[in-house]
XYZ file of C-alpha atoms in Angstrom:
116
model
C 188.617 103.860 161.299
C 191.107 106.276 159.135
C 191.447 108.768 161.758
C 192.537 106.948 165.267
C 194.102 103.983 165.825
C 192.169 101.777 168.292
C 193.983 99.304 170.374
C 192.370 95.640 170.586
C 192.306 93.032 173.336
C 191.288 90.258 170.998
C 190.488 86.757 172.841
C 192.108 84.754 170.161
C 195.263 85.965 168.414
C 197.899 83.511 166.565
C 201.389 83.067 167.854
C 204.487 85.344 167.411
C 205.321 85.468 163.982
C 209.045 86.212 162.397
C 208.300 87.732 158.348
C 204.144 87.105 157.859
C 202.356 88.551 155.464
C 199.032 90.355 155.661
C 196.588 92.239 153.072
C 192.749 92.937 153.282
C 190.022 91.034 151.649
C 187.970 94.074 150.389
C 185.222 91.867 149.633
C 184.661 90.010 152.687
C 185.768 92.813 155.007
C 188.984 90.765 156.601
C 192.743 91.422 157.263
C 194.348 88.134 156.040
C 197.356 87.110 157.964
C 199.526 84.706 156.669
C 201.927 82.569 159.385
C 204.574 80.139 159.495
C 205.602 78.209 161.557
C 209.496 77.984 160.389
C 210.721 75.774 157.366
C 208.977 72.973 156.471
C 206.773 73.527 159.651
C 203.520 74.433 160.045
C 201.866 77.307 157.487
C 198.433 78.803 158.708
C 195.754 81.342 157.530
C 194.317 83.652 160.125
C 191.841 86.333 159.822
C 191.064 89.566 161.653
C 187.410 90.736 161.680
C 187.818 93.896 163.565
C 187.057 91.765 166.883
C 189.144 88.935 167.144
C 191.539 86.926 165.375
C 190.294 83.297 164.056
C 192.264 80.125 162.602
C 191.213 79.677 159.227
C 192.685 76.679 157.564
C 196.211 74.882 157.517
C 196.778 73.840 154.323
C 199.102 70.500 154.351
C 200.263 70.875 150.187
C 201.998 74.693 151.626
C 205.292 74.206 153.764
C 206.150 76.751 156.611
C 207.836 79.816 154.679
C 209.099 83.488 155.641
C 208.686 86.250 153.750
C 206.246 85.399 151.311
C 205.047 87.964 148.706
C 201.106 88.367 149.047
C 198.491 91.359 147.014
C 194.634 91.043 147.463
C 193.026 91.099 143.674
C 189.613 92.460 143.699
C 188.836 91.355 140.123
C 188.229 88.334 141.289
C 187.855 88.319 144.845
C 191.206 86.503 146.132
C 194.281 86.626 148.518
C 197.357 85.783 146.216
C 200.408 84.371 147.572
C 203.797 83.630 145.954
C 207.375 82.842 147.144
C 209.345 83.260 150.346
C 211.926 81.178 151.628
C 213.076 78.856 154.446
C 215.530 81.652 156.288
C 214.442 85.039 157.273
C 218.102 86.058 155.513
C 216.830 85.400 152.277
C 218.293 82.859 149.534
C 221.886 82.904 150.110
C 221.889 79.081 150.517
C 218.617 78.471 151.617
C 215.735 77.128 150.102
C 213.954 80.034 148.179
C 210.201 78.802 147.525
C 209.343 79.166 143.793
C 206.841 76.196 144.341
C 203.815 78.100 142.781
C 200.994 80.596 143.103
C 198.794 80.374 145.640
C 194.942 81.995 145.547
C 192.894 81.736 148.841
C 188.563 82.674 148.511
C 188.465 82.731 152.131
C 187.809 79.250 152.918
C 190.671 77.793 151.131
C 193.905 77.843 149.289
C 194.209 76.479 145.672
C 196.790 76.339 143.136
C 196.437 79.146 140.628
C 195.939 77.838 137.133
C 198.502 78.321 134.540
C 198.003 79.932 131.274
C 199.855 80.021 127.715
């Protein structure tokens, strides 16, 4: 609430994660937690509503990744992700994801369109 921190006993959470990413959706009132499940495993949105945690959507164009970059822009009402990599240890000989940006509106994720 900005002054105590509250612990939760959510009945839904998602799995142990190793370098996700989270940022709140101003708009819609929702932590955003992005997980992977490794490289080229399984990537998956989750939100937290202040209650519980729920499985959003599992995009199959968006590999497993660590350490992906993500901001919330509230111009226009999206989660923006970019980057990460297939090792927690970063590129030094791994496969560094440069792929594309990523926007999510809270009920899925969409290639950001690329301007001149």
């Amino acid at each position: 609430d900005g002054n105590t921190w509250l612990q939760r006993t959510p009945t839904t959470s998602p799995p142990l994660q190793l370098n996700g990413a989270c940022v709140f959706d101003s708009a819609r009132g929702r932590t955003v937690f992005l997980s992977s499940s490794g490289p080229g495993g399984t990537f998956s949105t989750w939100e937290w509503n202040g209650i519980n945690w729920q499985l959003r959507v599992s995009p199959a164009t968006l590999t497993g990744r660590l350490g992906a970059a993500v901001a919330y822009d509230a111009a226009r009402g999206r989660t923006v992700m970019f980057g990460g990599s297939d090792m927690p240890n970063g590129p030094f000989g791994n496969v560094v994801y440069d792929d594309a940006t990523w926007l999510y509106d809270g009920s899925s994720w969409q290639l950001a369109a690329i301007s001149a």
